[in-house]
């Protein structure tokens, strides 16, 4: 490993859990249910259970690995240490390209709720710039702002659920009558792959392992807390949306929760939900920028990205060059692309990222083992299955981007054969 300056360990269990919670809730509640309903109808409830199980398997692998390798980079580092440079590179590359697209999507989601018509892209770019500046000034500021954002989002969600269930309440026949299996198992698995996008936030805890106090205790505990709370919230929201709008209603709108509130007896609460959606997107964007910076730092330390990105700010102890560069890339994507399909593309990269994590955890010796190998086998098989059922366009774009990454690394190795492999 490179001997570049280390990051400061400032995060405890509470702050690390909030960073993961803010990432997952911001991405999932306001983004993933619409495409999941289009794929599986009310069967998205089964897809949610499948996605939660896959996320749990992957979380246990990440926790077991992070406890042994408490440094920045997450599965990029784990893959290199346990499997070799190429698997590590593929994991890191999948994380960076998938989550860069996710960051742009979250910024645009925020702008869709918060910006006047016609100003969505400038507002999205401004959000990226401001939150990058927050991250630039230190991880404790990131955790502090995340705490505020998570509390605001949970309050908005509680109001939304109360508003939907108030008065006469939603109609369960909206989804019970259709049948959970109406779209078949392929549709259910596709919805699980899309909903998995919403659970991927716990990776942010592992990628920030170099900044967590007592990582062998804190990281596994924070992952379990954040994932458990998120599963409960998602299940409640999924049932509420399907009961209020039905599967066709959920799949037909980019703002299903706000529409569900508007259709009920407490429609006055809809603006609160829109504010909550905007705040949730900011929370996800904040954590995405932080996680992307740390993984890019780790890859740059090993020369899998330009080594210039491995710098750590002498005062704020953050990977400032990596975060600033990624912010520029995110802004360019926002300026020139429509990212409505980014969820599938992101899921492709992240599922392959966790495939490497499960295989790496499977190879750990008994003294490092915290969970049975069966969970890692189940997680690896499930990752492959969910990738195979993602929308064809997402799979095609994902394969193309991985080919680009492989070509990039082959060229780098041929030009500098003496550099780290």
GROMACS .gro file of C-alpha atoms in nm:
model
  421
    1UNK     CA    1   0.000   0.000   0.000
    2UNK     CA    2   0.100   0.359  -0.051
    3UNK     CA    3   0.244   0.550   0.245
    4UNK     CA    4   0.042   0.865   0.167
    5UNK     CA    5  -0.100   1.049   0.472
    6UNK     CA    6  -0.372   0.871   0.669
    7UNK     CA    7  -0.719   1.011   0.728
    8UNK     CA    8  -0.835   1.107   1.078
    9UNK     CA    9  -1.052   0.865   1.283
   10UNK     CA   10  -1.338   1.083   1.405
   11UNK     CA   11  -1.661   0.885   1.351
   12UNK     CA   12  -1.839   0.681   1.618
   13UNK     CA   13  -2.122   0.427   1.576
   14UNK     CA   14  -2.398   0.690   1.581
   15UNK     CA   15  -2.249   0.909   1.309
   16UNK     CA   16  -2.143   0.612   1.093
   17UNK     CA   17  -2.496   0.466   1.117
   18UNK     CA   18  -2.648   0.799   1.019
   19UNK     CA   19  -2.425   0.827   0.713
   20UNK     CA   20  -2.541   0.485   0.594
   21UNK     CA   21  -2.904   0.557   0.685
   22UNK     CA   22  -2.898   0.891   0.504
   23UNK     CA   23  -2.755   0.727   0.193
   24UNK     CA   24  -3.012   0.447   0.175
   25UNK     CA   25  -3.326   0.639   0.259
   26UNK     CA   26  -3.241   0.928   0.030
   27UNK     CA   27  -3.184   0.701  -0.268
   28UNK     CA   28  -3.464   0.452  -0.217
   29UNK     CA   29  -3.786   0.602  -0.089
   30UNK     CA   30  -3.806   0.873  -0.354
   31UNK     CA   31  -3.640   0.701  -0.651
   32UNK     CA   32  -3.660   0.320  -0.665
   33UNK     CA   33  -4.026   0.229  -0.617
   34UNK     CA   34  -4.145   0.368  -0.952
   35UNK     CA   35  -3.927   0.146  -1.177
   36UNK     CA   36  -3.974  -0.148  -0.937
   37UNK     CA   37  -4.353  -0.120  -0.970
   38UNK     CA   38  -4.320  -0.103  -1.349
   39UNK     CA   39  -4.123  -0.429  -1.344
   40UNK     CA   40  -4.323  -0.631  -1.092
   41UNK     CA   41  -4.644  -0.451  -1.001
   42UNK     CA   42  -4.743  -0.536  -0.645
   43UNK     CA   43  -4.485  -0.815  -0.663
   44UNK     CA   44  -4.231  -0.547  -0.573
   45UNK     CA   45  -4.314  -0.644  -0.213
   46UNK     CA   46  -4.150  -0.981  -0.278
   47UNK     CA   47  -3.873  -0.803  -0.467
   48UNK     CA   48  -3.816  -0.584  -0.163
   49UNK     CA   49  -3.773  -0.894   0.057
   50UNK     CA   50  -3.527  -1.042  -0.195
   51UNK     CA   51  -3.333  -0.716  -0.218
   52UNK     CA   52  -3.321  -0.689   0.160
   53UNK     CA   53  -3.188  -1.045   0.190
   54UNK     CA   54  -2.919  -0.981  -0.072
   55UNK     CA   55  -2.829  -0.657   0.103
   56UNK     CA   56  -2.802  -0.842   0.435
   57UNK     CA   57  -2.569  -1.105   0.286
   58UNK     CA   58  -2.356  -0.835   0.130
   59UNK     CA   59  -2.359  -0.631   0.449
   60UNK     CA   60  -2.226  -0.921   0.653
   61UNK     CA   61  -1.946  -0.972   0.400
   62UNK     CA   62  -1.862  -0.602   0.405
   63UNK     CA   63  -1.865  -0.593   0.785
   64UNK     CA   64  -1.641  -0.898   0.813
   65UNK     CA   65  -1.395  -0.756   0.561
   66UNK     CA   66  -1.402  -0.402   0.700
   67UNK     CA   67  -1.322  -0.527   1.047
   68UNK     CA   68  -1.006  -0.689   0.907
   69UNK     CA   69  -0.912  -0.410   0.663
   70UNK     CA   70  -1.028  -0.082   0.825
   71UNK     CA   71  -0.902   0.154   0.556
   72UNK     CA   72  -1.056   0.371   0.284
   73UNK     CA   73  -1.169   0.203  -0.036
   74UNK     CA   74  -1.416  -0.066   0.072
   75UNK     CA   75  -1.435  -0.367  -0.162
   76UNK     CA   76  -1.163  -0.223  -0.385
   77UNK     CA   77  -0.919  -0.282  -0.099
   78UNK     CA   78  -1.078  -0.612   0.007
   79UNK     CA   79  -1.061  -0.749  -0.346
   80UNK     CA   80  -0.695  -0.655  -0.381
   81UNK     CA   81  -0.601  -0.803  -0.044
   82UNK     CA   82  -0.795  -1.129  -0.076
   83UNK     CA   83  -0.823  -1.196  -0.451
   84UNK     CA   84  -0.561  -0.987  -0.630
   85UNK     CA   85  -0.527  -0.655  -0.816
   86UNK     CA   86  -0.768  -0.729  -1.101
   87UNK     CA   87  -1.074  -0.826  -0.892
   88UNK     CA   88  -1.003  -0.526  -0.668
   89UNK     CA   89  -0.984  -0.297  -0.968
   90UNK     CA   90  -1.310  -0.426  -1.114
   91UNK     CA   91  -1.485  -0.372  -0.780
   92UNK     CA   92  -1.350  -0.019  -0.745
   93UNK     CA   93  -1.428   0.066  -1.106
   94UNK     CA   94  -1.785  -0.059  -1.071
   95UNK     CA   95  -1.834   0.146  -0.757
   96UNK     CA   96  -1.692   0.467  -0.905
   97UNK     CA   97  -1.883   0.459  -1.234
   98UNK     CA   98  -2.209   0.341  -1.079
   99UNK     CA   99  -2.206   0.585  -0.792
  100UNK     CA  100  -2.094   0.879  -1.004
  101UNK     CA  101  -2.411   0.825  -1.209
  102UNK     CA  102  -2.609   0.787  -0.885
  103UNK     CA  103  -2.472   1.114  -0.751
  104UNK     CA  104  -2.582   1.296  -1.064
  105UNK     CA  105  -2.924   1.131  -1.041
  106UNK     CA  106  -2.964   1.235  -0.678
  107UNK     CA  107  -2.869   1.593  -0.760
  108UNK     CA  108  -3.127   1.597  -1.038
  109UNK     CA  109  -3.389   1.441  -0.809
  110UNK     CA  110  -3.328   1.718  -0.558
  111UNK     CA  111  -3.367   1.979  -0.832
  112UNK     CA  112  -3.688   1.819  -0.961
  113UNK     CA  113  -3.848   1.883  -0.622
  114UNK     CA  114  -3.680   2.210  -0.529
  115UNK     CA  115  -3.609   2.407  -0.847
  116UNK     CA  116  -3.840   2.629  -1.053
  117UNK     CA  117  -3.928   2.493  -1.396
  118UNK     CA  118  -3.639   2.533  -1.636
  119UNK     CA  119  -3.380   2.573  -1.359
  120UNK     CA  120  -3.340   2.207  -1.269
  121UNK     CA  121  -2.992   2.152  -1.412
  122UNK     CA  122  -2.833   2.472  -1.271
  123UNK     CA  123  -2.980   2.400  -0.928
  124UNK     CA  124  -2.856   2.039  -0.943
  125UNK     CA  125  -2.504   2.158  -1.028
  126UNK     CA  126  -2.517   2.414  -0.747
  127UNK     CA  127  -2.612   2.137  -0.501
  128UNK     CA  128  -2.310   1.931  -0.607
  129UNK     CA  129  -2.077   2.228  -0.566
  130UNK     CA  130  -2.209   2.320  -0.221
  131UNK     CA  131  -2.202   1.966  -0.081
  132UNK     CA  132  -1.855   1.905  -0.221
  133UNK     CA  133  -1.745   2.214  -0.030
  134UNK     CA  134  -1.900   2.066   0.288
  135UNK     CA  135  -1.710   1.740   0.240
  136UNK     CA  136  -1.392   1.933   0.160
  137UNK     CA  137  -1.391   2.088   0.507
  138UNK     CA  138  -1.380   1.760   0.697
  139UNK     CA  139  -1.568   1.437   0.765
  140UNK     CA  140  -1.713   1.557   1.098
  141UNK     CA  141  -1.896   1.833   0.910
  142UNK     CA  142  -2.027   1.567   0.673
  143UNK     CA  143  -2.159   1.362   0.966
  144UNK     CA  144  -2.308   1.669   1.133
  145UNK     CA  145  -2.501   1.776   0.824
  146UNK     CA  146  -2.611   1.416   0.760
  147UNK     CA  147  -2.760   1.401   1.111
  148UNK     CA  148  -2.978   1.703   1.036
  149UNK     CA  149  -3.083   1.570   0.695
  150UNK     CA  150  -3.179   1.225   0.829
  151UNK     CA  151  -3.396   1.370   1.106
  152UNK     CA  152  -3.573   1.595   0.854
  153UNK     CA  153  -3.635   1.307   0.611
  154UNK     CA  154  -3.770   1.071   0.877
  155UNK     CA  155  -4.003   1.345   0.999
  156UNK     CA  156  -4.133   1.404   0.645
  157UNK     CA  157  -4.186   1.030   0.590
  158UNK     CA  158  -4.375   0.996   0.917
  159UNK     CA  159  -4.604   1.282   0.817
  160UNK     CA  160  -4.655   1.127   0.471
  161UNK     CA  161  -4.753   0.786   0.610
  162UNK     CA  162  -4.987   0.946   0.861
  163UNK     CA  163  -5.146   1.156   0.585
  164UNK     CA  164  -5.202   0.857   0.356
  165UNK     CA  165  -5.351   0.645   0.633
  166UNK     CA  166  -5.561   0.928   0.773
  167UNK     CA  167  -5.929   0.966   0.696
  168UNK     CA  168  -6.075   0.662   0.521
  169UNK     CA  169  -5.728   0.516   0.464
  170UNK     CA  170  -5.596   0.347   0.150
  171UNK     CA  171  -5.762   0.051  -0.020
  172UNK     CA  172  -5.576  -0.281   0.014
  173UNK     CA  173  -5.766  -0.421  -0.283
  174UNK     CA  174  -5.547  -0.197  -0.499
  175UNK     CA  175  -5.277  -0.461  -0.489
  176UNK     CA  176  -5.422  -0.768  -0.320
  177UNK     CA  177  -5.663  -0.829  -0.608
  178UNK     CA  178  -5.391  -0.824  -0.876
  179UNK     CA  179  -5.180  -1.088  -0.712
  180UNK     CA  180  -4.819  -1.062  -0.609
  181UNK     CA  181  -4.708  -1.298  -0.888
  182UNK     CA  182  -4.896  -1.132  -1.174
  183UNK     CA  183  -4.573  -1.018  -1.343
  184UNK     CA  184  -4.390  -1.345  -1.287
  185UNK     CA  185  -4.064  -1.420  -1.113
  186UNK     CA  186  -3.855  -1.247  -1.379
  187UNK     CA  187  -4.033  -0.920  -1.305
  188UNK     CA  188  -3.996  -0.975  -0.931
  189UNK     CA  189  -3.623  -1.039  -0.962
  190UNK     CA  190  -3.587  -0.734  -1.184
  191UNK     CA  191  -3.764  -0.525  -0.922
  192UNK     CA  192  -3.528  -0.670  -0.660
  193UNK     CA  193  -3.229  -0.562  -0.868
  194UNK     CA  194  -3.370  -0.213  -0.902
  195UNK     CA  195  -3.464  -0.191  -0.533
  196UNK     CA  196  -3.115  -0.309  -0.438
  197UNK     CA  197  -2.999   0.033  -0.558
  198UNK     CA  198  -3.182   0.171  -0.256
  199UNK     CA  199  -3.001  -0.053  -0.006
  200UNK     CA  200  -2.648   0.016  -0.128
  201UNK     CA  201  -2.588   0.305   0.113
  202UNK     CA  202  -2.431   0.086   0.382
  203UNK     CA  203  -2.124   0.067   0.155
  204UNK     CA  204  -2.052   0.425   0.251
  205UNK     CA  205  -1.974   0.308   0.605
  206UNK     CA  206  -1.719   0.053   0.487
  207UNK     CA  207  -1.554   0.290   0.240
  208UNK     CA  208  -1.498   0.535   0.526
  209UNK     CA  209  -1.329   0.269   0.742
  210UNK     CA  210  -1.014   0.477   0.781
  211UNK     CA  211  -1.213   0.751   0.957
  212UNK     CA  212  -1.408   0.533   1.205
  213UNK     CA  213  -1.304   0.491   1.568
  214UNK     CA  214  -1.263   0.130   1.688
  215UNK     CA  215  -1.345  -0.007   1.340
  216UNK     CA  216  -1.365  -0.376   1.439
  217UNK     CA  217  -1.658  -0.294   1.667
  218UNK     CA  218  -1.805   0.018   1.508
  219UNK     CA  219  -1.831  -0.084   1.141
  220UNK     CA  220  -2.030  -0.409   1.184
  221UNK     CA  221  -2.259  -0.246   1.439
  222UNK     CA  222  -2.323   0.062   1.223
  223UNK     CA  223  -2.398  -0.147   0.914
  224UNK     CA  224  -2.648  -0.364   1.102
  225UNK     CA  225  -2.824  -0.066   1.261
  226UNK     CA  226  -2.853   0.133   0.937
  227UNK     CA  227  -2.970  -0.165   0.729
  228UNK     CA  228  -3.223  -0.284   0.986
  229UNK     CA  229  -3.388   0.057   1.022
  230UNK     CA  230  -3.399   0.104   0.645
  231UNK     CA  231  -3.569  -0.232   0.581
  232UNK     CA  232  -3.848  -0.147   0.824
  233UNK     CA  233  -3.901   0.196   0.668
  234UNK     CA  234  -3.903   0.060   0.311
  235UNK     CA  235  -4.157  -0.209   0.395
  236UNK     CA  236  -4.390   0.047   0.550
  237UNK     CA  237  -4.358   0.286   0.256
  238UNK     CA  238  -4.405   0.010  -0.004
  239UNK     CA  239  -4.729  -0.111   0.154
  240UNK     CA  240  -4.852   0.247   0.190
  241UNK     CA  241  -4.782   0.337  -0.174
  242UNK     CA  242  -4.940   0.023  -0.319
  243UNK     CA  243  -5.247   0.054  -0.099
  244UNK     CA  244  -5.295   0.422  -0.187
  245UNK     CA  245  -5.214   0.424  -0.562
  246UNK     CA  246  -5.204   0.063  -0.677
  247UNK     CA  247  -4.911  -0.071  -0.881
  248UNK     CA  248  -5.009   0.118  -1.197
  249UNK     CA  249  -5.030   0.443  -1.004
  250UNK     CA  250  -4.688   0.390  -0.845
  251UNK     CA  251  -4.523   0.302  -1.178
  252UNK     CA  252  -4.684   0.596  -1.357
  253UNK     CA  253  -4.536   0.882  -1.153
  254UNK     CA  254  -4.183   0.991  -1.060
  255UNK     CA  255  -4.317   1.124  -0.727
  256UNK     CA  256  -4.536   0.841  -0.592
  257UNK     CA  257  -4.522   0.937  -0.225
  258UNK     CA  258  -4.625   1.297  -0.291
  259UNK     CA  259  -4.905   1.175  -0.521
  260UNK     CA  260  -5.027   0.931  -0.256
  261UNK     CA  261  -5.052   1.212  -0.003
  262UNK     CA  262  -5.225   1.442  -0.252
  263UNK     CA  263  -5.488   1.175  -0.323
  264UNK     CA  264  -5.578   1.140   0.045
  265UNK     CA  265  -5.777   1.346   0.291
  266UNK     CA  266  -5.468   1.531   0.416
  267UNK     CA  267  -5.342   1.670   0.085
  268UNK     CA  268  -5.209   1.976   0.267
  269UNK     CA  269  -4.913   1.759   0.370
  270UNK     CA  270  -4.794   1.710   0.009
  271UNK     CA  271  -4.556   2.010   0.017
  272UNK     CA  272  -4.395   1.867   0.331
  273UNK     CA  273  -4.332   1.542   0.144
  274UNK     CA  274  -4.178   1.732  -0.147
  275UNK     CA  275  -3.944   1.910   0.094
  276UNK     CA  276  -3.860   1.574   0.250
  277UNK     CA  277  -3.779   1.431  -0.092
  278UNK     CA  278  -3.548   1.722  -0.168
  279UNK     CA  279  -3.374   1.685   0.168
  280UNK     CA  280  -3.342   1.308   0.124
  281UNK     CA  281  -3.177   1.356  -0.212
  282UNK     CA  282  -2.931   1.600  -0.058
  283UNK     CA  283  -2.847   1.349   0.214
  284UNK     CA  284  -2.781   1.076  -0.042
  285UNK     CA  285  -2.575   1.312  -0.256
  286UNK     CA  286  -2.365   1.421   0.042
  287UNK     CA  287  -2.280   1.062   0.138
  288UNK     CA  288  -2.220   0.961  -0.225
  289UNK     CA  289  -1.962   1.234  -0.273
  290UNK     CA  290  -1.786   1.127   0.048
  291UNK     CA  291  -1.782   0.757  -0.046
  292UNK     CA  292  -1.670   0.821  -0.403
  293UNK     CA  293  -1.383   1.034  -0.280
  294UNK     CA  294  -1.257   0.762  -0.044
  295UNK     CA  295  -1.274   0.483  -0.304
  296UNK     CA  296  -1.102   0.702  -0.562
  297UNK     CA  297  -0.835   0.784  -0.302
  298UNK     CA  298  -0.769   0.413  -0.247
  299UNK     CA  299  -0.753   0.342  -0.620
  300UNK     CA  300  -0.519   0.635  -0.678
  301UNK     CA  301  -0.289   0.511  -0.399
  302UNK     CA  302  -0.245   0.192  -0.603
  303UNK     CA  303  -0.216   0.382  -0.936
  304UNK     CA  304  -0.544   0.234  -1.067
  305UNK     CA  305  -0.652   0.596  -1.103
  306UNK     CA  306  -0.408   0.886  -1.158
  307UNK     CA  307  -0.183   0.905  -0.851
  308UNK     CA  308  -0.242   1.280  -0.832
  309UNK     CA  309  -0.585   1.199  -0.683
  310UNK     CA  310  -0.424   1.030  -0.378
  311UNK     CA  311  -0.353   1.362  -0.204
  312UNK     CA  312  -0.498   1.421   0.144
  313UNK     CA  313  -0.560   1.782   0.249
  314UNK     CA  314  -0.301   1.878   0.515
  315UNK     CA  315  -0.556   2.062   0.730
  316UNK     CA  316  -0.894   1.897   0.672
  317UNK     CA  317  -0.761   1.541   0.624
  318UNK     CA  318  -0.991   1.460   0.331
  319UNK     CA  319  -0.913   1.340  -0.026
  320UNK     CA  320  -0.973   1.688  -0.165
  321UNK     CA  321  -0.841   1.634  -0.517
  322UNK     CA  322  -1.045   1.317  -0.568
  323UNK     CA  323  -1.365   1.479  -0.440
  324UNK     CA  324  -1.316   1.795  -0.646
  325UNK     CA  325  -1.243   1.599  -0.964
  326UNK     CA  326  -1.546   1.377  -0.916
  327UNK     CA  327  -1.764   1.681  -0.853
  328UNK     CA  328  -1.659   1.821  -1.191
  329UNK     CA  329  -1.747   1.490  -1.360
  330UNK     CA  330  -2.085   1.476  -1.184
  331UNK     CA  331  -2.163   1.832  -1.295
  332UNK     CA  332  -2.073   1.747  -1.656
  333UNK     CA  333  -2.311   1.450  -1.646
  334UNK     CA  334  -2.589   1.668  -1.507
  335UNK     CA  335  -2.532   1.928  -1.778
  336UNK     CA  336  -2.548   1.686  -2.067
  337UNK     CA  337  -2.748   1.374  -1.977
  338UNK     CA  338  -3.094   1.251  -1.882
  339UNK     CA  339  -3.038   1.010  -1.594
  340UNK     CA  340  -3.383   0.862  -1.548
  341UNK     CA  341  -3.235   0.521  -1.628
  342UNK     CA  342  -2.940   0.563  -1.393
  343UNK     CA  343  -3.085   0.330  -1.127
  344UNK     CA  344  -3.040   0.020  -1.342
  345UNK     CA  345  -2.692   0.124  -1.451
  346UNK     CA  346  -2.590   0.196  -1.093
  347UNK     CA  347  -2.730  -0.137  -0.974
  348UNK     CA  348  -2.522  -0.319  -1.237
  349UNK     CA  349  -2.197  -0.168  -1.111
  350UNK     CA  350  -2.281  -0.204  -0.742
  351UNK     CA  351  -2.400  -0.566  -0.768
  352UNK     CA  352  -2.070  -0.662  -0.932
  353UNK     CA  353  -1.892  -0.466  -0.659
  354UNK     CA  354  -2.063  -0.682  -0.396
  355UNK     CA  355  -2.001  -0.999  -0.594
  356UNK     CA  356  -1.631  -0.933  -0.538
  357UNK     CA  357  -1.700  -0.857  -0.169
  358UNK     CA  358  -1.877  -1.188  -0.114
  359UNK     CA  359  -1.603  -1.387  -0.286
  360UNK     CA  360  -1.336  -1.200  -0.090
  361UNK     CA  361  -1.513  -1.263   0.243
  362UNK     CA  362  -1.549  -1.632   0.153
  363UNK     CA  363  -1.168  -1.662   0.140
  364UNK     CA  364  -1.107  -1.515   0.485
  365UNK     CA  365  -0.951  -1.747   0.745
  366UNK     CA  366  -1.133  -1.871   1.055
  367UNK     CA  367  -0.979  -1.610   1.286
  368UNK     CA  368  -1.132  -1.328   1.077
  369UNK     CA  369  -1.470  -1.496   1.026
  370UNK     CA  370  -1.777  -1.341   1.188
  371UNK     CA  371  -2.053  -1.495   0.971
  372UNK     CA  372  -2.105  -1.839   0.807
  373UNK     CA  373  -1.976  -1.896   0.456
  374UNK     CA  374  -2.328  -1.987   0.343
  375UNK     CA  375  -2.425  -1.618   0.360
  376UNK     CA  376  -2.137  -1.526   0.130
  377UNK     CA  377  -2.231  -1.800  -0.119
  378UNK     CA  378  -2.594  -1.688  -0.115
  379UNK     CA  379  -2.490  -1.324  -0.161
  380UNK     CA  380  -2.262  -1.402  -0.456
  381UNK     CA  381  -2.522  -1.615  -0.635
  382UNK     CA  382  -2.793  -1.355  -0.575
  383UNK     CA  383  -2.574  -1.073  -0.711
  384UNK     CA  384  -2.524  -1.264  -1.039
  385UNK     CA  385  -2.895  -1.348  -1.062
  386UNK     CA  386  -3.006  -0.988  -1.007
  387UNK     CA  387  -2.754  -0.853  -1.260
  388UNK     CA  388  -2.890  -1.098  -1.520
  389UNK     CA  389  -3.247  -0.972  -1.471
  390UNK     CA  390  -3.175  -0.597  -1.488
  391UNK     CA  391  -3.314  -0.405  -1.792
  392UNK     CA  392  -3.112  -0.495  -2.106
  393UNK     CA  393  -3.004  -0.134  -2.168
  394UNK     CA  394  -2.859  -0.108  -1.817
  395UNK     CA  395  -2.670  -0.434  -1.863
  396UNK     CA  396  -2.537  -0.324  -2.202
  397UNK     CA  397  -2.413   0.011  -2.076
  398UNK     CA  398  -2.263  -0.154  -1.769
  399UNK     CA  399  -2.070  -0.407  -1.977
  400UNK     CA  400  -1.945  -0.128  -2.205
  401UNK     CA  401  -1.815   0.078  -1.912
  402UNK     CA  402  -1.637  -0.224  -1.763
  403UNK     CA  403  -1.470  -0.287  -2.099
  404UNK     CA  404  -1.350   0.075  -2.096
  405UNK     CA  405  -1.208   0.026  -1.747
  406UNK     CA  406  -1.029  -0.295  -1.840
  407UNK     CA  407  -0.876  -0.136  -2.149
  408UNK     CA  408  -0.763   0.163  -1.940
  409UNK     CA  409  -0.585  -0.059  -1.689
  410UNK     CA  410  -0.423  -0.281  -1.955
  411UNK     CA  411  -0.283   0.030  -2.128
  412UNK     CA  412  -0.153   0.164  -1.797
  413UNK     CA  413   0.020  -0.163  -1.712
  414UNK     CA  414   0.181  -0.188  -2.055
  415UNK     CA  415   0.309   0.169  -2.046
  416UNK     CA  416   0.446   0.144  -1.691
  417UNK     CA  417   0.524  -0.225  -1.631
  418UNK     CA  418   0.723  -0.146  -1.317
  419UNK     CA  419   0.430   0.032  -1.146
  420UNK     CA  420   0.208  -0.143  -0.889
  421UNK     CA  421   0.003  -0.421  -1.046
   0.00000   0.00000   0.00000
